PDB file of C-alpha atoms in Angstrom:
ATOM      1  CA  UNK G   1     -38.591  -4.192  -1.058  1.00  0.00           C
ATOM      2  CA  UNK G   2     -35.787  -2.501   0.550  1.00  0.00           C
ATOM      3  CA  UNK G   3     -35.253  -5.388   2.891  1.00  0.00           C
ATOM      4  CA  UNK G   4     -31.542  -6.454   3.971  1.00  0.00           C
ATOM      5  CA  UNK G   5     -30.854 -10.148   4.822  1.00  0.00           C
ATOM      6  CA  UNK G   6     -28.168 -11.309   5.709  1.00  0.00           C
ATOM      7  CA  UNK G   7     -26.987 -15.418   5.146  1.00  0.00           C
ATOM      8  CA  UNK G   8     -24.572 -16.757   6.678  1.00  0.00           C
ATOM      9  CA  UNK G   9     -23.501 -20.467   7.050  1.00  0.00           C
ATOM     10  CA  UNK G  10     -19.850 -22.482   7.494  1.00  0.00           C
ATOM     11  CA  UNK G  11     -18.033 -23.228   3.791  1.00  0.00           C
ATOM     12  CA  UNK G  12     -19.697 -25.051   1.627  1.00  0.00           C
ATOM     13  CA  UNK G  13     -22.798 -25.180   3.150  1.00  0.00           C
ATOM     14  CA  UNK G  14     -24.683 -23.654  -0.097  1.00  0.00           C
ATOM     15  CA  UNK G  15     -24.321 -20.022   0.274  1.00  0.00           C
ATOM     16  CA  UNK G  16     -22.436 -19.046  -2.798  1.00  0.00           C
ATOM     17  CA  UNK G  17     -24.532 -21.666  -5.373  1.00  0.00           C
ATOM     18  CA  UNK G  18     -27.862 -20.373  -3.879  1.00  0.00           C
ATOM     19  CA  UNK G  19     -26.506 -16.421  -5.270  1.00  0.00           C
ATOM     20  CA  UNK G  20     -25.701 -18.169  -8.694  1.00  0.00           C
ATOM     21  CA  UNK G  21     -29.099 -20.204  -8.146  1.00  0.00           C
ATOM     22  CA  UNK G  22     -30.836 -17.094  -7.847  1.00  0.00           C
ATOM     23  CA  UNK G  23     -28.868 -15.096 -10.404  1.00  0.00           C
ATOM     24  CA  UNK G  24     -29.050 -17.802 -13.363  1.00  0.00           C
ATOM     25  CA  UNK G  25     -25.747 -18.910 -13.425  1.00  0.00           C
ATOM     26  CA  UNK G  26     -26.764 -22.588 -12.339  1.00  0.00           C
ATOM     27  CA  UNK G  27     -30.254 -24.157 -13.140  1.00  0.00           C
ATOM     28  CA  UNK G  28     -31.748 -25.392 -10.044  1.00  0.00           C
ATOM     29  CA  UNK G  29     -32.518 -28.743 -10.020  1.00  0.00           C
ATOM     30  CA  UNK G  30     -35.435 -28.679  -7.843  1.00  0.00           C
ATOM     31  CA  UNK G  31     -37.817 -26.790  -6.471  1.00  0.00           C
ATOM     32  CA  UNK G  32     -38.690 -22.847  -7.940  1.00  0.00           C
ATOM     33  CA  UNK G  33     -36.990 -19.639  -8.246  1.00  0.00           C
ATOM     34  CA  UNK G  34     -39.700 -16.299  -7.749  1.00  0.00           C
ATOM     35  CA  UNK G  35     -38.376 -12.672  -8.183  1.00  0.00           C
ATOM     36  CA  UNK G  36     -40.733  -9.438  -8.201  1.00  0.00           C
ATOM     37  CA  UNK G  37     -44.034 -11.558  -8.375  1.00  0.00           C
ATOM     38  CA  UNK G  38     -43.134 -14.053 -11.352  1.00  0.00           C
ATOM     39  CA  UNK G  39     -41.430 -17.515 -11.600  1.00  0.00           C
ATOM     40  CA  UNK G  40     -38.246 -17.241 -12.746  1.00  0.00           C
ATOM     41  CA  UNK G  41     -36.890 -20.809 -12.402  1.00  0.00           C
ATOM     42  CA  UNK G  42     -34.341 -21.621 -15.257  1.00  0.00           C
ATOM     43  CA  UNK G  43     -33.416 -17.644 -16.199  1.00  0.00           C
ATOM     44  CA  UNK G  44     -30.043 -16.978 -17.866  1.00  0.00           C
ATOM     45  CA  UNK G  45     -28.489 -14.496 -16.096  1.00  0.00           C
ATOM     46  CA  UNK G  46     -28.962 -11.671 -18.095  1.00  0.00           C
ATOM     47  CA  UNK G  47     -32.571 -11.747 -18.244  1.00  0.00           C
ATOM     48  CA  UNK G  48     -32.437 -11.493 -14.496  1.00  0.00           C
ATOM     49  CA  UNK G  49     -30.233  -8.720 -14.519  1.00  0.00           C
ATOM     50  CA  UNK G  50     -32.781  -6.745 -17.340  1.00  0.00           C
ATOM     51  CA  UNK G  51     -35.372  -7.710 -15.152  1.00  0.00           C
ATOM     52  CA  UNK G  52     -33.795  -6.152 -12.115  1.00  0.00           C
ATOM     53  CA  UNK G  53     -31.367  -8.357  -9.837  1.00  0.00           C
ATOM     54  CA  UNK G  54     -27.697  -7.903  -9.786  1.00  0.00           C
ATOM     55  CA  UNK G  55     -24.762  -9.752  -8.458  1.00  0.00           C
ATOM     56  CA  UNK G  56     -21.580  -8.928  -6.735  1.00  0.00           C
ATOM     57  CA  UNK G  57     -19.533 -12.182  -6.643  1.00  0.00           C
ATOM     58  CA  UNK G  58     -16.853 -13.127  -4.256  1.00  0.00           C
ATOM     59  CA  UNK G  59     -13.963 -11.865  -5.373  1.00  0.00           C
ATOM     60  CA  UNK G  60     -15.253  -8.736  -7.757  1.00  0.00           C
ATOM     61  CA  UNK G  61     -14.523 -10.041 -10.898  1.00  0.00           C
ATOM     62  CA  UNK G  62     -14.144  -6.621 -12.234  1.00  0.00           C
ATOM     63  CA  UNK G  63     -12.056  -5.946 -15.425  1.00  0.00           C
ATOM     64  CA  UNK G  64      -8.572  -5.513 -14.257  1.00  0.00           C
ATOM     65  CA  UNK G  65      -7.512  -3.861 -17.817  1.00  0.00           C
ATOM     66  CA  UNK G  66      -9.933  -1.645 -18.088  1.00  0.00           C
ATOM     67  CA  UNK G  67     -10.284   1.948 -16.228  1.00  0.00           C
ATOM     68  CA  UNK G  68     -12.645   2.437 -13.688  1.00  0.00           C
ATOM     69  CA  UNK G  69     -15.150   4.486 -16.362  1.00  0.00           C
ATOM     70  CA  UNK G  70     -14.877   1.669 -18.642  1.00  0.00           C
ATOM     71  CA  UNK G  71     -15.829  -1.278 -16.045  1.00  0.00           C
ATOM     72  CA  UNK G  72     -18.667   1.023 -14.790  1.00  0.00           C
ATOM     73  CA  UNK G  73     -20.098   1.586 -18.925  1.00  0.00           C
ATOM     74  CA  UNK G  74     -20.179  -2.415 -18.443  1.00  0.00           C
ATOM     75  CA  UNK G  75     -22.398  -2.307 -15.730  1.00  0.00           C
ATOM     76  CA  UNK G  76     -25.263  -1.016 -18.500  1.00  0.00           C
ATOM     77  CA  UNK G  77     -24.551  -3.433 -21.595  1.00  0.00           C
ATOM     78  CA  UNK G  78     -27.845  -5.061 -22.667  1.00  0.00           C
ATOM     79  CA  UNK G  79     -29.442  -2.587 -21.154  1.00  0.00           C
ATOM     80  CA  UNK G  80     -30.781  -0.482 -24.030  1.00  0.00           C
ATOM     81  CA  UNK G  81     -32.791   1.702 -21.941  1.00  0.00           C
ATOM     82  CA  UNK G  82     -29.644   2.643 -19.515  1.00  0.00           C
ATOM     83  CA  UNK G  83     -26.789   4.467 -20.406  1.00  0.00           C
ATOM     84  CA  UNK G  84     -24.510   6.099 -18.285  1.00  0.00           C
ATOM     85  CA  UNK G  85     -26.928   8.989 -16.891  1.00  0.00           C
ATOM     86  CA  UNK G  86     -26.770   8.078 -13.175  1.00  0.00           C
ATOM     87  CA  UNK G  87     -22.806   8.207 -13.640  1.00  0.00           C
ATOM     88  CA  UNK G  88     -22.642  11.381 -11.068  1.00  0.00           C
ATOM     89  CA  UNK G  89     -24.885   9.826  -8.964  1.00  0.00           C
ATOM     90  CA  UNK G  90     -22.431   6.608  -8.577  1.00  0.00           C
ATOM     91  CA  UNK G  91     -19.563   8.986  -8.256  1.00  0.00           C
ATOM     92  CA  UNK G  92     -21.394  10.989  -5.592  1.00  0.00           C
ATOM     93  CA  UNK G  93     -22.267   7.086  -3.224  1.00  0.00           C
ATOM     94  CA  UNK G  94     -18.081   6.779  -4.354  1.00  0.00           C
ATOM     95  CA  UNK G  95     -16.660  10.073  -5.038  1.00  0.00           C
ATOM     96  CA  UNK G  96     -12.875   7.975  -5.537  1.00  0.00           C
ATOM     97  CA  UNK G  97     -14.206   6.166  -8.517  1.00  0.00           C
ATOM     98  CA  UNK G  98     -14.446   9.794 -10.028  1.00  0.00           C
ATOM     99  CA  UNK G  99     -11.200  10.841  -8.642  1.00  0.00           C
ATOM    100  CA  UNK G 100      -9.689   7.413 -10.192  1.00  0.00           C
ATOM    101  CA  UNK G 101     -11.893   7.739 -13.213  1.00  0.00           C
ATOM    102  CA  UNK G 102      -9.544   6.792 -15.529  1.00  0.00           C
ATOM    103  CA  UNK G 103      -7.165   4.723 -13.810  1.00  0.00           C
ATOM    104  CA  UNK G 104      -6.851   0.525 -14.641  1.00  0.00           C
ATOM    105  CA  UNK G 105      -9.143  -0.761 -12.222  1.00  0.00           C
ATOM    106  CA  UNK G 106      -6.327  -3.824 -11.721  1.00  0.00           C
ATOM    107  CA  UNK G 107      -4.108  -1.000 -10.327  1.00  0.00           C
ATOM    108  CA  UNK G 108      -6.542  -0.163  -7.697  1.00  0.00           C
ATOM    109  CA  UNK G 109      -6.493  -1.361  -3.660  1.00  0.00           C
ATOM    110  CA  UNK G 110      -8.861  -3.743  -2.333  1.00  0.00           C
ATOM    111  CA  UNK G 111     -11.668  -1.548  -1.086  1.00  0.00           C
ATOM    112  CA  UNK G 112     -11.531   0.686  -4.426  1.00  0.00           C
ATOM    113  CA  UNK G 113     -11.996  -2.570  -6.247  1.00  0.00           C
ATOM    114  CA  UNK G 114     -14.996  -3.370  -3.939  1.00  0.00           C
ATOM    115  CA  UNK G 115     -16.610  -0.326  -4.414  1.00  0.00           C
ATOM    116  CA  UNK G 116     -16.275  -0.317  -8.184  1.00  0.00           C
ATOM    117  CA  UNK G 117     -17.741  -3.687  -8.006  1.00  0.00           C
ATOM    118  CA  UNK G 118     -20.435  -2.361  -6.133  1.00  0.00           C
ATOM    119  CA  UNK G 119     -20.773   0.690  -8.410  1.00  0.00           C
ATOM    120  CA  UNK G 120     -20.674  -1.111 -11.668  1.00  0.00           C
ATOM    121  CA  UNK G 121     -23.787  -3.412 -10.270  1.00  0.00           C
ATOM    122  CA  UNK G 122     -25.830  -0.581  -9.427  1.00  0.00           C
ATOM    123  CA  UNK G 123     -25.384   1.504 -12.093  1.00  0.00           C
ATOM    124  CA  UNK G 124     -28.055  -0.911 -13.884  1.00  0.00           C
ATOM    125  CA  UNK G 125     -30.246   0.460 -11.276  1.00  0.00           C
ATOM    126  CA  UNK G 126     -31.170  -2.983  -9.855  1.00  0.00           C
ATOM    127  CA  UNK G 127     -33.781  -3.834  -7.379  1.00  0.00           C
ATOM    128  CA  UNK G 128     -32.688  -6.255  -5.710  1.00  0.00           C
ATOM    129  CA  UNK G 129     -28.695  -6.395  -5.314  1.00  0.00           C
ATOM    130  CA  UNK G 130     -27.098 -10.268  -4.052  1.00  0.00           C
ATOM    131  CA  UNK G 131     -23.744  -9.662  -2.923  1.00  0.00           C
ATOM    132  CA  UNK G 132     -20.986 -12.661  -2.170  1.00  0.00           C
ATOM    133  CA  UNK G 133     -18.833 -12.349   0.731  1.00  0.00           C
ATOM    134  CA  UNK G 134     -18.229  -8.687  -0.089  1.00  0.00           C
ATOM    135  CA  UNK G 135     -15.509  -7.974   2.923  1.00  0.00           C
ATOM    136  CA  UNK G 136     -13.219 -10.163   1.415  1.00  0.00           C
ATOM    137  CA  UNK G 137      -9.623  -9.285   1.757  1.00  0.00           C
ATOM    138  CA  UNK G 138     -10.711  -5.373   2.779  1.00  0.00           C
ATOM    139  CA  UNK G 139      -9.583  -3.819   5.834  1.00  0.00           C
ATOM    140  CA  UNK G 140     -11.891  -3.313   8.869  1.00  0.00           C
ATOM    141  CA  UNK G 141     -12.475   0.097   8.434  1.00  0.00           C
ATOM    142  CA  UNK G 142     -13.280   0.006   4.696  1.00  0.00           C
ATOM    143  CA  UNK G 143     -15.706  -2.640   5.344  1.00  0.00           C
ATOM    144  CA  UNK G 144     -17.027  -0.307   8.026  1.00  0.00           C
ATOM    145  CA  UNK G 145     -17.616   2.693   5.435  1.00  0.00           C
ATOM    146  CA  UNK G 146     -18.965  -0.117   2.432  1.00  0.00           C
ATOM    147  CA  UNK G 147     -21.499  -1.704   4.892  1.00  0.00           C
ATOM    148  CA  UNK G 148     -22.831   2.108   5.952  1.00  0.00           C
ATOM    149  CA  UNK G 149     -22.961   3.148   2.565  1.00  0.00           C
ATOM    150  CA  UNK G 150     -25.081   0.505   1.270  1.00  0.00           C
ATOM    151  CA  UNK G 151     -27.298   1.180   4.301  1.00  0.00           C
ATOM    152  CA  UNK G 152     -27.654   4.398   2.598  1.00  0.00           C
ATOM    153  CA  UNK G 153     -28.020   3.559  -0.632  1.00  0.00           C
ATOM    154  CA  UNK G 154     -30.956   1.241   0.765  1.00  0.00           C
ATOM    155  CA  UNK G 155     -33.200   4.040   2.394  1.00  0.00           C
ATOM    156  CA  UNK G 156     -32.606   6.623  -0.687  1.00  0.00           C
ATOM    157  CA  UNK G 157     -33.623   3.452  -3.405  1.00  0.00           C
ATOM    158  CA  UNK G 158     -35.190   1.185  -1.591  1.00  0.00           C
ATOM    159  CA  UNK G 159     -32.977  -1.301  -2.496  1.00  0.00           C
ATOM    160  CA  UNK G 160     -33.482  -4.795  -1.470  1.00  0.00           C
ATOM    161  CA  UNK G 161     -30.000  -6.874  -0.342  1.00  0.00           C
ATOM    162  CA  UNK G 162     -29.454 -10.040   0.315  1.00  0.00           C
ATOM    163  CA  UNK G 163     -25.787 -10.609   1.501  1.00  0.00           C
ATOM    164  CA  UNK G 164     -23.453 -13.461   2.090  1.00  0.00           C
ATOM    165  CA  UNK G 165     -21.252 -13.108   4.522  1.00  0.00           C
ATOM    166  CA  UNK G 166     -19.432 -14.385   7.805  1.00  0.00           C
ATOM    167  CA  UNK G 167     -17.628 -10.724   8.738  1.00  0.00           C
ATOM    168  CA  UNK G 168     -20.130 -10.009  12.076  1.00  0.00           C
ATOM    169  CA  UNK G 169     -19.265  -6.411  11.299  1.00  0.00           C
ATOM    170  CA  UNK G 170     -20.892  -6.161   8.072  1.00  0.00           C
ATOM    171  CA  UNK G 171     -23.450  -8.161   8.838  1.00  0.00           C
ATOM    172  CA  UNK G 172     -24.427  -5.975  12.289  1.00  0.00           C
ATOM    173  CA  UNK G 173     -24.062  -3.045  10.129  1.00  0.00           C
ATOM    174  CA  UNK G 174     -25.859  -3.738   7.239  1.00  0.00           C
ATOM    175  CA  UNK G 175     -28.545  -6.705   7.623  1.00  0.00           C
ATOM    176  CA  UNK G 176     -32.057  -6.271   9.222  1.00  0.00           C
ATOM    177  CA  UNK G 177     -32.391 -10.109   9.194  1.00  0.00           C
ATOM    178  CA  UNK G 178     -29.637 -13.294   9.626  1.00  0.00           C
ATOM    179  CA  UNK G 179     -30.663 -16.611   7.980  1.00  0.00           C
ATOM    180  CA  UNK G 180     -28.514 -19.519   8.562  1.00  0.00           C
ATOM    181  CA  UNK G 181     -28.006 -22.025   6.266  1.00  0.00           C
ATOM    182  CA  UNK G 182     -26.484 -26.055   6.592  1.00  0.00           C
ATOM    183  CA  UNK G 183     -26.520 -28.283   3.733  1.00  0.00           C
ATOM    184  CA  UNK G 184     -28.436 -26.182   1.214  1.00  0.00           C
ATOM    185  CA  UNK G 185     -31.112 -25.881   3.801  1.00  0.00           C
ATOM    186  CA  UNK G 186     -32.354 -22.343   5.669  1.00  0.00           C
ATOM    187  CA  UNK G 187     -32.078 -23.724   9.607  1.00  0.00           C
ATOM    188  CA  UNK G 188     -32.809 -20.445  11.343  1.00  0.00           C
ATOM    189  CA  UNK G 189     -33.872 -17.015  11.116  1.00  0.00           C
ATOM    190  CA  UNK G 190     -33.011 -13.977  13.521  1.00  0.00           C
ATOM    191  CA  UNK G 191     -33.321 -10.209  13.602  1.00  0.00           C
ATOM    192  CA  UNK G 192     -29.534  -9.056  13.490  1.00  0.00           C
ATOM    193  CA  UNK G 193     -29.220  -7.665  16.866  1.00  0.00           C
ATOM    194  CA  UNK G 194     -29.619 -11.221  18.490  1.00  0.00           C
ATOM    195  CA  UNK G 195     -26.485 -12.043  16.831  1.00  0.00           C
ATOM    196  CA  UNK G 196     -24.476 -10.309  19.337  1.00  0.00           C
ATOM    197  CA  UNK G 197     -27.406 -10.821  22.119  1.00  0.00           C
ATOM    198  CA  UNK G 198     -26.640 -14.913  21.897  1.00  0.00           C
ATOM    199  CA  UNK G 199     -23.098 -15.802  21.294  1.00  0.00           C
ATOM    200  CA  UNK G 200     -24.664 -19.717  21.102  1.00  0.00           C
ATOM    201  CA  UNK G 201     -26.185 -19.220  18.136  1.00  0.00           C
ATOM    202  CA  UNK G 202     -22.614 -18.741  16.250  1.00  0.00           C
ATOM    203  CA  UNK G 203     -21.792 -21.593  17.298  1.00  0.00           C
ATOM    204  CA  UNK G 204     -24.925 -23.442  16.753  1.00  0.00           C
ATOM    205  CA  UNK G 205     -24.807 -22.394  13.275  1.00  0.00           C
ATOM    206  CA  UNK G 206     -21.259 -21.556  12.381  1.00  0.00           C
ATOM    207  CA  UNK G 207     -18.749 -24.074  14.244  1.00  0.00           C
TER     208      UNK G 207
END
């Protein structure tokens, strides 16, 4: 709990099917899935999110027709024990998803989008949050303020992370831990501060 790893690996090495792996959006064919003590090999996706793990895929995915409220009251469907009372709490982690409150989320920049995303998937109050390349087409200084945020969010929730990324600057910020991955296979594990300590392991591990 409240750990923040980082995994990082060339394209199409396994990174984004091991998030949908662990989310229940593809059966694994081998081998077991555990989350919070309990197998949970074979899950749809919604019973993992009811039982606590969200996802933030590459690219957002958020409603682009709907306002920002209305893409956040998402965040809590199937969820009959959640409604929207942690709404001010959201809007006080992103005070311009209040200030855009009611604006299409489509019409919104990059790193608005991104933090809606974010928003919307902890809403549900989730305890542990998987996140897929989540720098994606934001600029440096956004990612900057996302990545320190969630650090926050982390010690006030003790939310667990586990992100996918290959932006050094979101991972230095926001992961404790690096894993590398190569062919659907974990190769190497580092505290994040080696990354910048030995430039041969980007290489080794990321071409």
């Amino acid at each position: 709990q409240g750990d923040r790893l980082a995994i990082m690996g060339r394209n199409g090495m396994g990174k984004t099917l091991l998030a949908k792996t662990l989310i229940g959006l593809v059966r694994p064919s081998a081998g077991t899935v555990r989350f919070d003590g309990r197998d949970t090999t074979g899950f749809p996706a919604h019973r993992m999110s009811n039982l606590g793990m969200a996802y933030v895929p590459q690219g957002r995915e958020i409603f682009a027709d709907f306002t920002v409220l209305e893409n956040l009251r998402m965040g809590v469907i199937g969820k009959p024990e959640l409604g929207l009372e942690h709404l001010d709490r959201i809007y006080s982690w992103f005070p311009i998803l209040k200030e855009r409150e009611g604006q299409r989320a489509g019409t919104m920049s990059g790193g608005q989008m991104q933090q809606l995303a974010l928003a919307r998937a902890l809403i549900g109050r989730p305890k542990l949050l998987l996140l897929d390349e989540p720098s994606e087409g934001i600029q440096p200084n956004i990612v900057h303020e996302i990545a320190e945020k969630l650090c926050a969010i982390c010690a006030e929730d003790g939310l667990t992370v586990v992100v996918i990324e290959q932006n050094f600057d979101m991972v230095e910020i926001l992961a404790e831990r690096v894993a590398f991955i190569e062919n659907g296979k974990i190769t190497g594990e580092i505290p994040t501060p080696q990354l910048s300590a030995d430039p041969d392991l980007i290489t080794q591990h990321m071409g």
